[in-house]
DNA sequence: CTTTCATTGTGTCAATTGTTCACAAAGGAA
DNA sequence: TTCCTTTGTGAACAATTGACACAATGAAAG
């Protein structure tokens, strides 16, 4: 818990994406005593891989361990130090801040995005910041440091990846319907898709298995439930299939 | 030139890709006195951005400044330290090596790939290693540290990116023919493409301008020369066009 | 100078995919 | 029972893909 345990000059920042009815959201942490927000993040222990460091951040914030995680950027301008913001964070935590505090130095940040099913999400108390919030990525609050930029870059990376791989299913429950799948694509890509064509295309990928069940408790015709089939997916990958939308 | 000028624990590695007649090649540096090769790389000065650090590596190795550069990965296992290999490199350079040498420590490597036109390439003497070679990426020699893995990951990233953006033109001269463009795609994606369809598809992208000239000095019918048109490209991007092959 | 041959630009045609629209079945609400 | 919305599916037409054909071009061979 201090300078000597971590790799100096290196930090981890995570953009945790979650889907709600009509928006893609990121999990932000409020810096107590301010109106500013930060991304969940941390540092890399000296005997820990950077991936493990990111997983620890996720575990401590979401209570989840089996998470889709993607490294999308490492940012490192020479001016990337934020003593003012670090001071605010220290103050909000009752930690002593000094001019020479190690966290004031220039930092290189290794950035990951995570895709989680918000229904499985269990907020667990972090030691650093208390208040958390799912924030619509198109309506960000004031954020400290360059975290707004990191978040936007993470979103760009997600959009690009989603165009090539069916990673969006990690935002949905295990069982999902075609309309739910379509809505997920529409929200992330920020454009409407044609329903009939979307379903045919998705089913042509041959990576989902249709279940006997249908989604219950919906007002109109009950849609079928589907499940992602890892074996089918690997088969299609071997065949050189593409999954671009 | 030493520990105190660089960010500790952080290195830069560059996979410099260049195209020859029938293969995609990476620029490797030979560690004198051994049969082992390494990627061009370096460290990050304390007041230098990581991108600038990568550009410096490229400048010092290729003599080129205006280079397509893409950050594709940051690697950082906790075991990622290579004292034995560092010792070999030190020996080959006549630098004193000690057990506690700063370069023996655990390093996080920020990895870039660069795409250059080999015809513009001018080898410039690095201080570290003398002998260089363009090596077919499908036939790699023995490499130190985990550089072979970095190279493979860089190639995977290049293939993925090439499927979405016309970045491959950075490997070609300013003026190129459709058969040359096709060959570039075939070599990188490692599969044959149908000639007629390829041309129609590329021209449908509407990002190239056909010149009046044709490629001279070729044995058969002389193909037209084309040039990438940045304005056209930006227009298509604005229209939301995709460039996947 | 003619013939041969590989390459390039372009065209044809069938199969597949994209786009738009339609319609019946399902289920809640009036 | 009627009305309304959503879902699954299919029809019709447009565009793209994939496989091949063919004439024009230019070097090499005779």
Coordinates of C-alpha atoms (C1' of nucleotides) in Angstrom, one line a residue:
Chain A
X1 CA 0.0 0.0 0.0
X2 CA 2.4 2.6 -1.1
X3 CA 5.2 3.6 -3.5
X4 CA 7.4 0.7 -2.7
X5 CA 4.9 -2.0 -3.6
X6 CA 4.0 -0.7 -7.1
X7 CA 5.7 -0.2 -10.4
X8 CA 6.4 3.5 -10.5
X9 CA 4.9 5.7 -13.2
X10 CA 2.4 3.0 -14.3
X11 CA -1.3 3.0 -13.6
X12 CA -4.3 0.9 -14.7
X13 CA -7.6 2.4 -15.7
X14 CA -10.8 0.4 -16.5
X15 CA -13.8 1.5 -18.5
X16 CA -16.5 -0.9 -17.3
X17 CA -19.4 -0.9 -19.7
X18 CA -22.9 -2.0 -18.8
X19 CA -26.1 -1.9 -20.8
X20 CA -29.4 -0.5 -19.6
X21 CA -32.7 -0.2 -21.5
X22 CA -31.7 2.6 -23.8
X23 CA -28.1 3.4 -23.2
X24 CA -24.6 2.2 -22.9
X25 CA -23.1 3.2 -19.5
X26 CA -19.8 3.3 -17.8
X27 CA -19.2 2.7 -14.2
X28 CA -17.8 5.9 -12.6
X29 CA -16.7 6.6 -9.1
X30 CA -17.4 9.9 -7.4
X31 CA -14.6 11.7 -5.6
X32 CA -16.2 12.5 -2.3
X33 CA -16.5 16.2 -1.5
X34 CA -16.4 17.1 -5.2
X35 CA -18.6 17.0 -8.2
X36 CA -16.0 15.1 -10.1
X37 CA -15.8 11.5 -11.2
X38 CA -13.0 9.1 -12.1
X39 CA -12.7 5.7 -13.7
X40 CA -12.0 2.7 -11.6
X41 CA -8.3 2.2 -11.6
X42 CA -5.2 1.2 -9.7
X43 CA -1.6 0.4 -9.8
X44 CA 0.5 -2.6 -10.7
X45 CA 2.1 -4.5 -7.9
X46 CA 5.7 -5.4 -8.5
X47 CA 5.1 -9.1 -8.8
X48 CA 1.7 -8.9 -10.6
X49 CA 0.9 -8.9 -14.3
X50 CA -0.8 -5.9 -15.8
X51 CA -3.8 -8.1 -16.7
X52 CA -4.0 -9.3 -13.1
X53 CA -3.9 -5.7 -11.9
X54 CA -6.9 -4.9 -14.2
X55 CA -8.7 -8.0 -13.0
X56 CA -8.1 -6.9 -9.4
X57 CA -9.6 -3.5 -10.1
X58 CA -12.7 -5.2 -11.6
X59 CA -13.0 -7.7 -8.8
X60 CA -12.8 -5.0 -6.1
X61 CA -15.4 -2.8 -7.9
X62 CA -17.9 -5.2 -9.3
X63 CA -17.5 -8.3 -7.3
X64 CA -17.1 -10.2 -10.6
X65 CA -14.3 -12.4 -11.6
X66 CA -15.2 -13.9 -14.9
X67 CA -15.2 -10.8 -17.0
X68 CA -14.6 -10.0 -20.6
X69 CA -11.6 -7.7 -20.5
X70 CA -9.9 -6.0 -23.4
X71 CA -6.7 -3.9 -23.3
X72 CA -7.3 -1.0 -25.8
X73 CA -4.7 1.7 -25.2
X74 CA -1.7 2.8 -23.3
X75 CA -1.5 6.5 -22.9
X76 CA 1.6 8.4 -21.9
X77 CA 2.2 12.0 -22.7
X78 CA 5.1 13.5 -20.9
X79 CA 2.8 16.0 -19.3
X80 CA 0.5 13.3 -18.0
X81 CA 0.7 14.1 -14.3
X82 CA -2.2 15.6 -12.3
X83 CA -1.0 16.9 -9.0
X84 CA -4.1 19.0 -8.5
X85 CA -6.5 16.1 -9.1
X86 CA -4.4 13.8 -7.0
X87 CA -4.6 16.4 -4.2
X88 CA -8.4 16.4 -4.4
X89 CA -8.5 12.6 -4.3
X90 CA -6.2 12.6 -1.4
X91 CA -8.3 15.1 0.5
X92 CA -11.5 13.2 -0.2
X93 CA -9.9 10.2 1.4
X94 CA -8.2 11.8 4.3
X95 CA -4.8 10.8 2.9
X96 CA -1.8 13.1 3.4
X97 CA -0.9 14.9 0.2
X98 CA 2.5 16.5 -0.3
X99 CA 4.1 18.3 -3.3
X100 CA 6.4 15.2 -3.7
X101 CA 3.7 12.6 -3.4
X102 CA 4.5 9.6 -5.6
X103 CA 1.1 9.7 -7.3
X104 CA 1.9 13.2 -8.5
X105 CA 4.5 12.0 -10.9
X106 CA 4.1 11.5 -14.6
X107 CA 2.1 8.3 -15.2
X108 CA 1.6 6.0 -18.1
X109 CA -1.8 4.5 -18.0
X110 CA -2.7 1.0 -19.4
X111 CA -6.3 1.1 -20.3
X112 CA -8.8 -1.7 -20.4
X113 CA -12.5 -1.9 -21.1
X114 CA -14.7 -4.5 -19.5
X115 CA -18.1 -5.7 -20.6
X116 CA -20.4 -7.0 -17.9
X117 CA -24.0 -8.0 -17.5
X118 CA -25.3 -5.3 -15.1
X119 CA -27.7 -7.8 -13.6
X120 CA -24.7 -9.8 -12.2
X121 CA -23.1 -6.6 -10.9
X122 CA -22.6 -6.3 -7.2
X123 CA -21.1 -3.1 -6.0
X124 CA -18.4 -3.8 -3.5
X125 CA -16.9 -1.1 -1.4
X126 CA -13.7 0.2 -2.7
X127 CA -11.3 1.8 -0.2
X128 CA -10.8 4.9 -2.3
X129 CA -14.2 6.3 -3.4
X130 CA -17.6 5.5 -2.1
X131 CA -20.3 6.7 -4.5
X132 CA -20.5 5.0 -7.8
X133 CA -22.9 5.5 -10.8
X134 CA -23.6 4.1 -14.1
X135 CA -23.3 7.0 -16.5
X136 CA -24.6 7.2 -20.1
X137 CA -21.5 7.5 -22.2
X138 CA -23.1 10.2 -24.3
X139 CA -23.7 12.3 -21.3
X140 CA -20.6 12.4 -19.2
X141 CA -20.2 14.4 -16.0
X142 CA -17.0 16.3 -15.1
X143 CA -14.2 13.9 -14.8
X144 CA -10.7 14.3 -13.2
X145 CA -7.4 13.9 -15.0
X146 CA -7.9 12.8 -18.6
X147 CA -10.4 10.1 -17.7
X148 CA -13.1 11.5 -20.1
X149 CA -10.6 11.1 -22.9
X150 CA -9.8 7.5 -21.9
X151 CA -13.5 6.7 -21.7
X152 CA -14.2 8.1 -25.2
X153 CA -11.2 6.1 -26.6
X154 CA -12.5 3.0 -24.9
X155 CA -15.9 3.5 -26.5
X156 CA -14.3 4.0 -29.9
X157 CA -12.3 0.8 -29.4
X158 CA -15.5 -1.1 -28.3
X159 CA -17.4 0.1 -31.4
X160 CA -14.5 -1.0 -33.7
X161 CA -14.2 -4.4 -32.0
X162 CA -17.9 -5.0 -32.0
X163 CA -17.9 -4.6 -35.8
X164 CA -15.6 -7.6 -36.0
X165 CA -16.4 -9.9 -33.2
X166 CA -19.6 -10.9 -31.3
X167 CA -18.2 -9.5 -28.0
X168 CA -21.4 -7.6 -27.2
X169 CA -23.0 -10.8 -25.8
X170 CA -20.9 -10.2 -22.7
X171 CA -23.2 -7.3 -21.9
X172 CA -26.3 -9.5 -22.1
X173 CA -27.5 -12.3 -19.8
X174 CA -26.7 -15.9 -20.8
X175 CA -30.0 -16.2 -22.4
X176 CA -31.1 -13.4 -24.7
X177 CA -33.6 -12.8 -27.5
X178 CA -32.9 -11.5 -31.0
X179 CA -34.6 -8.2 -30.3
X180 CA -32.4 -7.8 -27.2
X181 CA -29.3 -8.6 -29.3
X182 CA -30.3 -6.1 -31.9
X183 CA -31.0 -3.4 -29.4
X184 CA -27.5 -4.0 -27.9
X185 CA -25.9 -3.4 -31.4
X186 CA -28.1 -0.4 -32.0
X187 CA -27.2 1.3 -28.7
X188 CA -23.5 0.7 -29.1
X189 CA -23.2 1.5 -32.8
X190 CA -25.6 4.3 -32.3
X191 CA -27.7 3.6 -35.4
X192 CA -30.9 1.6 -36.1
X193 CA -30.7 -1.7 -37.8
X194 CA -33.3 -3.4 -39.9
X195 CA -35.0 -6.1 -37.9
X196 CA -35.6 -8.8 -40.5
X197 CA -32.1 -8.6 -42.0
X198 CA -30.5 -8.4 -38.6
X199 CA -32.0 -11.7 -37.4
X200 CA -31.1 -13.5 -40.7
X201 CA -27.6 -12.3 -40.5
X202 CA -27.0 -13.2 -36.9
X203 CA -28.5 -16.7 -37.4
X204 CA -26.3 -17.1 -40.5
X205 CA -23.2 -16.6 -38.3
X206 CA -24.2 -20.0 -36.7
X207 CA -22.8 -19.2 -33.3
X208 CA -26.1 -19.2 -31.3
X209 CA -28.3 -22.0 -30.2
X210 CA -32.0 -21.4 -30.1
X211 CA -33.7 -22.7 -27.0
X212 CA -37.1 -24.1 -26.6
X213 CA -38.0 -21.4 -24.1
X214 CA -39.3 -18.0 -24.9
X215 CA -38.9 -14.8 -23.0
X216 CA -41.8 -14.7 -20.5
X217 CA -43.6 -11.7 -19.0
X218 CA -43.4 -9.4 -22.1
X219 CA -46.4 -7.5 -23.3
X220 CA -46.6 -9.0 -26.9
X221 CA -45.5 -12.0 -28.8
X222 CA -42.8 -13.8 -26.8
X223 CA -39.5 -14.0 -28.6
X224 CA -37.3 -17.1 -28.6
X225 CA -34.3 -17.2 -26.2
X226 CA -30.9 -17.9 -27.6
X227 CA -27.6 -18.8 -26.1
X228 CA -24.1 -18.2 -27.4
X229 CA -22.4 -21.5 -28.3
X230 CA -18.7 -21.4 -27.8
X231 CA -18.1 -24.6 -29.8
X232 CA -20.0 -23.3 -32.8
X233 CA -18.1 -20.1 -32.5
X234 CA -14.8 -21.8 -32.5
X235 CA -15.9 -23.9 -35.5
X236 CA -16.8 -20.8 -37.5
X237 CA -13.6 -19.1 -36.5
X238 CA -11.6 -22.1 -37.9
X239 CA -13.5 -21.8 -41.1
X240 CA -12.3 -18.2 -41.3
X241 CA -15.8 -16.7 -40.8
X242 CA -16.1 -13.0 -40.1
X243 CA -18.7 -11.5 -37.7
X244 CA -18.9 -8.0 -38.9
X245 CA -22.1 -6.1 -38.6
Chain B
X1 CA 22.0 7.5 -21.4
X2 CA 21.2 5.6 -18.3
X3 CA 18.8 4.7 -15.6
X4 CA 18.2 8.3 -14.4
X5 CA 17.0 9.6 -17.8
X6 CA 14.4 7.0 -18.5
X7 CA 11.1 5.9 -17.0
X8 CA 12.0 2.7 -15.0
X9 CA 10.4 -0.6 -15.9
X10 CA 9.0 0.7 -19.2
X11 CA 10.3 -0.1 -22.7
X12 CA 9.3 0.4 -26.3
X13 CA 9.4 -2.2 -28.9
X14 CA 8.7 -1.7 -32.6
X15 CA 7.8 -4.2 -35.3
X16 CA 8.7 -2.5 -38.5
X17 CA 7.0 -4.1 -41.4
X18 CA 8.2 -3.9 -45.0
X19 CA 7.0 -5.6 -48.1
X20 CA 9.1 -7.4 -50.7
X21 CA 8.1 -9.3 -53.8
X22 CA 6.6 -12.3 -52.1
X23 CA 6.7 -11.8 -48.4
X24 CA 5.9 -9.5 -45.5
X25 CA 9.1 -8.8 -43.5
X26 CA 10.1 -7.3 -40.2
X27 CA 13.2 -5.4 -39.6
X28 CA 15.3 -7.2 -37.0
X29 CA 18.6 -6.3 -35.4
X30 CA 21.3 -8.9 -34.8
X31 CA 23.0 -9.1 -31.4
X32 CA 26.6 -9.1 -32.3
X33 CA 28.5 -12.2 -31.3
X34 CA 25.3 -14.3 -31.2
X35 CA 22.9 -15.8 -33.6
X36 CA 20.0 -14.1 -31.9
X37 CA 17.9 -11.2 -33.1
X38 CA 15.9 -8.5 -31.4
X39 CA 13.2 -6.0 -32.4
X40 CA 14.3 -2.4 -32.6
X41 CA 13.4 -0.8 -29.3
X42 CA 14.3 1.6 -26.6
X43 CA 13.2 3.4 -23.5
X44 CA 11.0 6.3 -22.7
X45 CA 12.8 9.5 -21.6
X46 CA 11.3 11.1 -18.5
X47 CA 10.1 14.2 -20.5
X48 CA 9.1 12.4 -23.6
X49 CA 5.7 10.9 -24.7
X50 CA 5.6 7.2 -25.4
X51 CA 4.7 7.9 -29.0
X52 CA 7.7 10.2 -29.4
X53 CA 9.9 7.4 -27.9
X54 CA 8.6 5.0 -30.6
X55 CA 9.2 7.6 -33.3
X56 CA 12.7 8.1 -32.1
X57 CA 13.3 4.4 -32.4
X58 CA 12.1 4.4 -36.0
X59 CA 14.0 7.5 -36.9
X60 CA 17.2 6.1 -35.6
X61 CA 16.7 2.8 -37.4
X62 CA 15.2 3.7 -40.7
X63 CA 16.0 7.3 -41.2
X64 CA 12.3 7.9 -41.8
X65 CA 10.2 10.5 -39.9
X66 CA 6.8 10.4 -41.6
X67 CA 5.8 6.9 -40.7
X68 CA 2.5 5.1 -40.1
X69 CA 2.7 4.0 -36.5
X70 CA 0.2 2.0 -34.6
X71 CA 0.3 1.0 -30.9
X72 CA -1.0 -2.5 -30.7
X73 CA -0.3 -4.0 -27.3
X74 CA 1.3 -3.4 -23.9
X75 CA 2.7 -6.5 -22.4
X76 CA 3.6 -7.0 -18.8
X77 CA 3.8 -10.3 -17.1
X78 CA 5.4 -10.1 -13.7
X79 CA 8.1 -12.5 -14.9
X80 CA 8.9 -10.3 -17.8
X81 CA 12.6 -9.7 -17.0
X82 CA 15.4 -11.2 -19.1
X83 CA 18.7 -10.8 -17.2
X84 CA 20.4 -13.5 -19.3
X85 CA 19.4 -11.8 -22.6
X86 CA 20.3 -8.4 -21.3
X87 CA 23.8 -9.8 -20.4
X88 CA 24.3 -11.1 -23.9
X89 CA 23.3 -7.7 -25.3
X90 CA 25.6 -5.9 -22.9
X91 CA 28.5 -8.2 -23.8
X92 CA 27.9 -7.7 -27.5
X93 CA 28.1 -3.9 -27.0
X94 CA 31.0 -3.9 -24.5
X95 CA 28.8 -2.5 -21.8
X96 CA 29.4 -3.5 -18.3
X97 CA 26.8 -5.9 -17.0
X98 CA 26.1 -6.5 -13.4
X99 CA 23.5 -8.6 -11.5
X100 CA 21.8 -5.4 -10.5
X101 CA 21.8 -3.7 -13.9
X102 CA 18.7 -1.5 -14.3
X103 CA 17.7 -3.2 -17.6
X104 CA 17.5 -6.6 -15.7
X105 CA 14.4 -5.6 -13.9
X106 CA 10.9 -6.4 -14.8
X107 CA 9.8 -4.4 -17.8
X108 CA 6.5 -3.5 -19.3
X109 CA 6.8 -3.1 -23.0
X110 CA 4.6 -0.8 -25.1
X111 CA 4.5 -2.3 -28.6
X112 CA 4.1 -0.5 -31.9
X113 CA 4.1 -1.6 -35.4
X114 CA 5.2 0.6 -38.3
X115 CA 4.4 0.3 -42.0
X116 CA 7.1 1.6 -44.3
X117 CA 7.9 1.6 -48.0
X118 CA 11.1 -0.4 -48.1
X119 CA 12.3 1.7 -51.1
X120 CA 12.4 4.8 -48.8
X121 CA 14.3 2.9 -46.1
X122 CA 17.7 4.1 -45.3
X123 CA 19.5 2.0 -42.6
X124 CA 21.2 4.3 -40.1
X125 CA 23.6 3.1 -37.6
X126 CA 22.2 2.4 -34.2
X127 CA 24.5 2.5 -31.3
X128 CA 23.3 -0.8 -29.9
X129 CA 23.4 -3.4 -32.7
X130 CA 25.0 -3.3 -36.1
X131 CA 23.7 -5.9 -38.4
X132 CA 20.1 -5.6 -39.5
X133 CA 17.9 -7.8 -41.7
X134 CA 14.5 -7.9 -43.2
X135 CA 13.1 -11.2 -42.1
X136 CA 10.1 -13.0 -43.5
X137 CA 7.5 -13.1 -40.7
X138 CA 6.7 -16.7 -41.5
X139 CA 10.3 -17.7 -41.1
X140 CA 11.7 -16.1 -38.0
X141 CA 15.2 -16.7 -36.6
X142 CA 16.0 -17.2 -33.0
X143 CA 15.0 -14.1 -31.0
X144 CA 15.9 -12.9 -27.6
X145 CA 13.4 -12.2 -24.8
X146 CA 9.8 -12.5 -25.9
X147 CA 10.4 -10.6 -29.1
X148 CA 9.1 -13.4 -31.3
X149 CA 5.8 -13.3 -29.4
X150 CA 5.6 -9.5 -29.8
X151 CA 6.2 -9.8 -33.5
X152 CA 3.5 -12.4 -33.9
X153 CA 1.1 -10.4 -32.0
X154 CA 2.0 -7.4 -34.1
X155 CA 1.3 -9.3 -37.2
X156 CA -2.1 -10.5 -35.9
X157 CA -3.0 -6.8 -35.1
X158 CA -1.9 -5.8 -38.6
X159 CA -4.1 -8.4 -40.2
X160 CA -7.1 -7.4 -38.1
X161 CA -6.6 -3.7 -38.8
X162 CA -6.0 -4.3 -42.5
X163 CA -9.4 -5.9 -42.6
X164 CA -11.0 -2.6 -41.5
X165 CA -8.8 0.2 -42.9
X166 CA -6.7 0.7 -46.0
X167 CA -3.6 1.1 -44.0
X168 CA -1.6 -1.3 -46.3
X169 CA -1.0 1.5 -48.7
X170 CA 1.7 2.7 -46.3
X171 CA 3.8 -0.3 -47.4
X172 CA 3.6 0.7 -51.0
X173 CA 5.1 3.6 -53.0
X174 CA 3.0 6.7 -53.5
X175 CA 1.9 5.5 -56.9
X176 CA 0.9 1.9 -57.1
X177 CA -1.1 -0.4 -59.4
X178 CA -4.1 -2.5 -58.6
X179 CA -2.1 -5.8 -59.0
X180 CA 0.4 -4.4 -56.6
X181 CA -2.3 -3.5 -54.1
X182 CA -3.8 -6.9 -54.5
X183 CA -0.5 -8.6 -53.9
X184 CA 0.0 -6.6 -50.7
X185 CA -3.4 -7.8 -49.4
X186 CA -2.7 -11.4 -50.4
X187 CA 0.7 -11.5 -48.8
X188 CA -0.5 -10.0 -45.5
X189 CA -3.8 -11.8 -45.2
X190 CA -2.0 -15.0 -46.5
X191 CA -4.7 -15.9 -49.0
X192 CA -5.4 -15.4 -52.7
X193 CA -8.0 -12.9 -53.8
X194 CA -10.0 -13.0 -57.0
X195 CA -8.5 -10.4 -59.3
X196 CA -11.6 -9.0 -61.0
X197 CA -13.6 -8.8 -57.9
X198 CA -10.7 -7.2 -56.0
X199 CA -10.3 -4.3 -58.4
X200 CA -14.0 -3.6 -58.5
X201 CA -14.2 -3.6 -54.7
X202 CA -11.2 -1.4 -54.3
X203 CA -12.4 1.1 -56.8
X204 CA -15.9 1.1 -55.2
X205 CA -14.3 2.3 -52.0
X206 CA -13.7 5.6 -53.9
X207 CA -10.5 6.5 -52.1
X208 CA -8.0 6.2 -54.9
X209 CA -7.4 8.4 -57.9
X210 CA -6.4 6.8 -61.2
X211 CA -3.5 8.6 -62.8
X212 CA -3.0 9.0 -66.6
X213 CA 0.4 7.1 -66.3
X214 CA 0.9 3.4 -66.3
X215 CA 3.6 1.4 -64.7
X216 CA 6.5 1.2 -67.2
X217 CA 9.1 -1.5 -67.7
X218 CA 6.9 -4.4 -67.0
X219 CA 6.8 -7.4 -69.3
X220 CA 3.1 -7.4 -70.2
X221 CA 0.2 -5.1 -70.4
X222 CA 1.1 -2.0 -68.4
X223 CA -1.3 -1.5 -65.5
X224 CA -2.6 1.9 -64.5
X225 CA -1.1 3.8 -61.6
X226 CA -3.2 4.9 -58.7
X227 CA -2.7 7.2 -55.8
X228 CA -4.4 7.3 -52.4
X229 CA -6.6 10.4 -52.1
X230 CA -6.8 11.6 -48.5
X231 CA -9.7 13.9 -49.2
X232 CA -11.7 11.2 -50.8
X233 CA -10.9 8.9 -47.9
X234 CA -12.1 11.5 -45.4
X235 CA -15.3 12.0 -47.4
X236 CA -16.0 8.3 -47.4
X237 CA -15.3 8.1 -43.7
X238 CA -17.8 10.8 -43.0
X239 CA -20.3 8.9 -45.0
X240 CA -19.7 6.0 -42.6
X241 CA -18.1 3.8 -45.2
X242 CA -16.3 0.6 -44.3
X243 CA -13.2 -0.6 -45.9
X244 CA -13.1 -4.3 -45.0
X245 CA -11.6 -6.8 -47.3
Chain C
dC1 C1' 7.6 -9.3 -88.9
dT2 C1' 4.7 -12.7 -87.1
dT3 C1' 3.5 -15.8 -83.5
dT4 C1' 3.3 -17.0 -78.7
dC5 C1' 2.2 -16.1 -74.2
dA6 C1' 1.4 -13.9 -69.7
dT7 C1' -1.0 -9.9 -67.8
dT8 C1' -4.5 -6.3 -67.4
dG9 C1' -9.0 -4.1 -67.9
dT10 C1' -13.5 -5.1 -68.4
dG11 C1' -17.7 -7.8 -68.9
dT12 C1' -21.1 -11.7 -68.0
dC13 C1' -23.7 -14.6 -65.1
dA14 C1' -25.2 -17.2 -61.2
dA15 C1' -25.2 -17.4 -56.2
dT16 C1' -25.3 -14.9 -52.1
dT17 C1' -26.4 -11.0 -49.3
dG18 C1' -28.6 -6.5 -48.4
dT19 C1' -32.9 -3.6 -48.3
dT20 C1' -37.5 -2.8 -48.1
dC21 C1' -41.9 -4.2 -47.2
dA22 C1' -45.7 -7.4 -46.1
dC23 C1' -48.3 -10.5 -43.3
dA24 C1' -49.8 -13.8 -40.0
dA25 C1' -49.3 -15.3 -35.2
dA26 C1' -49.0 -14.1 -30.3
dG27 C1' -50.3 -11.7 -26.3
dG28 C1' -51.8 -7.7 -23.5
dA29 C1' -55.2 -3.8 -23.1
dA30 C1' -59.5 -1.7 -24.0
Chain D
dT1 C1' -64.2 -9.6 -28.9
dT2 C1' -61.6 -5.8 -30.9
dC3 C1' -57.5 -3.1 -31.1
dC4 C1' -52.7 -2.6 -31.0
dT5 C1' -47.9 -3.8 -30.8
dT6 C1' -44.2 -7.1 -31.3
dT7 C1' -42.1 -11.2 -33.4
dG8 C1' -41.0 -14.7 -36.8
dT9 C1' -40.9 -15.3 -41.5
dG10 C1' -41.1 -14.6 -46.3
dA11 C1' -41.4 -12.1 -50.9
dA12 C1' -39.4 -9.0 -54.2
dC13 C1' -35.9 -6.3 -55.9
dA14 C1' -31.1 -4.3 -55.5
dA15 C1' -26.3 -4.8 -54.7
dT16 C1' -22.3 -7.5 -53.9
dT17 C1' -19.6 -11.7 -54.4
dG18 C1' -17.3 -15.4 -56.8
dA19 C1' -16.0 -17.7 -60.9
dC20 C1' -14.9 -17.3 -65.6
dA21 C1' -14.6 -15.3 -70.3
dC22 C1' -12.4 -12.3 -73.6
dA23 C1' -10.1 -8.6 -76.0
dA24 C1' -6.2 -5.5 -75.7
dT25 C1' -1.3 -5.0 -74.6
dG26 C1' 3.5 -5.7 -74.7
dA27 C1' 7.6 -8.6 -74.3
dA28 C1' 9.9 -12.7 -76.0
dA29 C1' 10.5 -16.3 -79.4
dG30 C1' 10.8 -17.8 -83.9

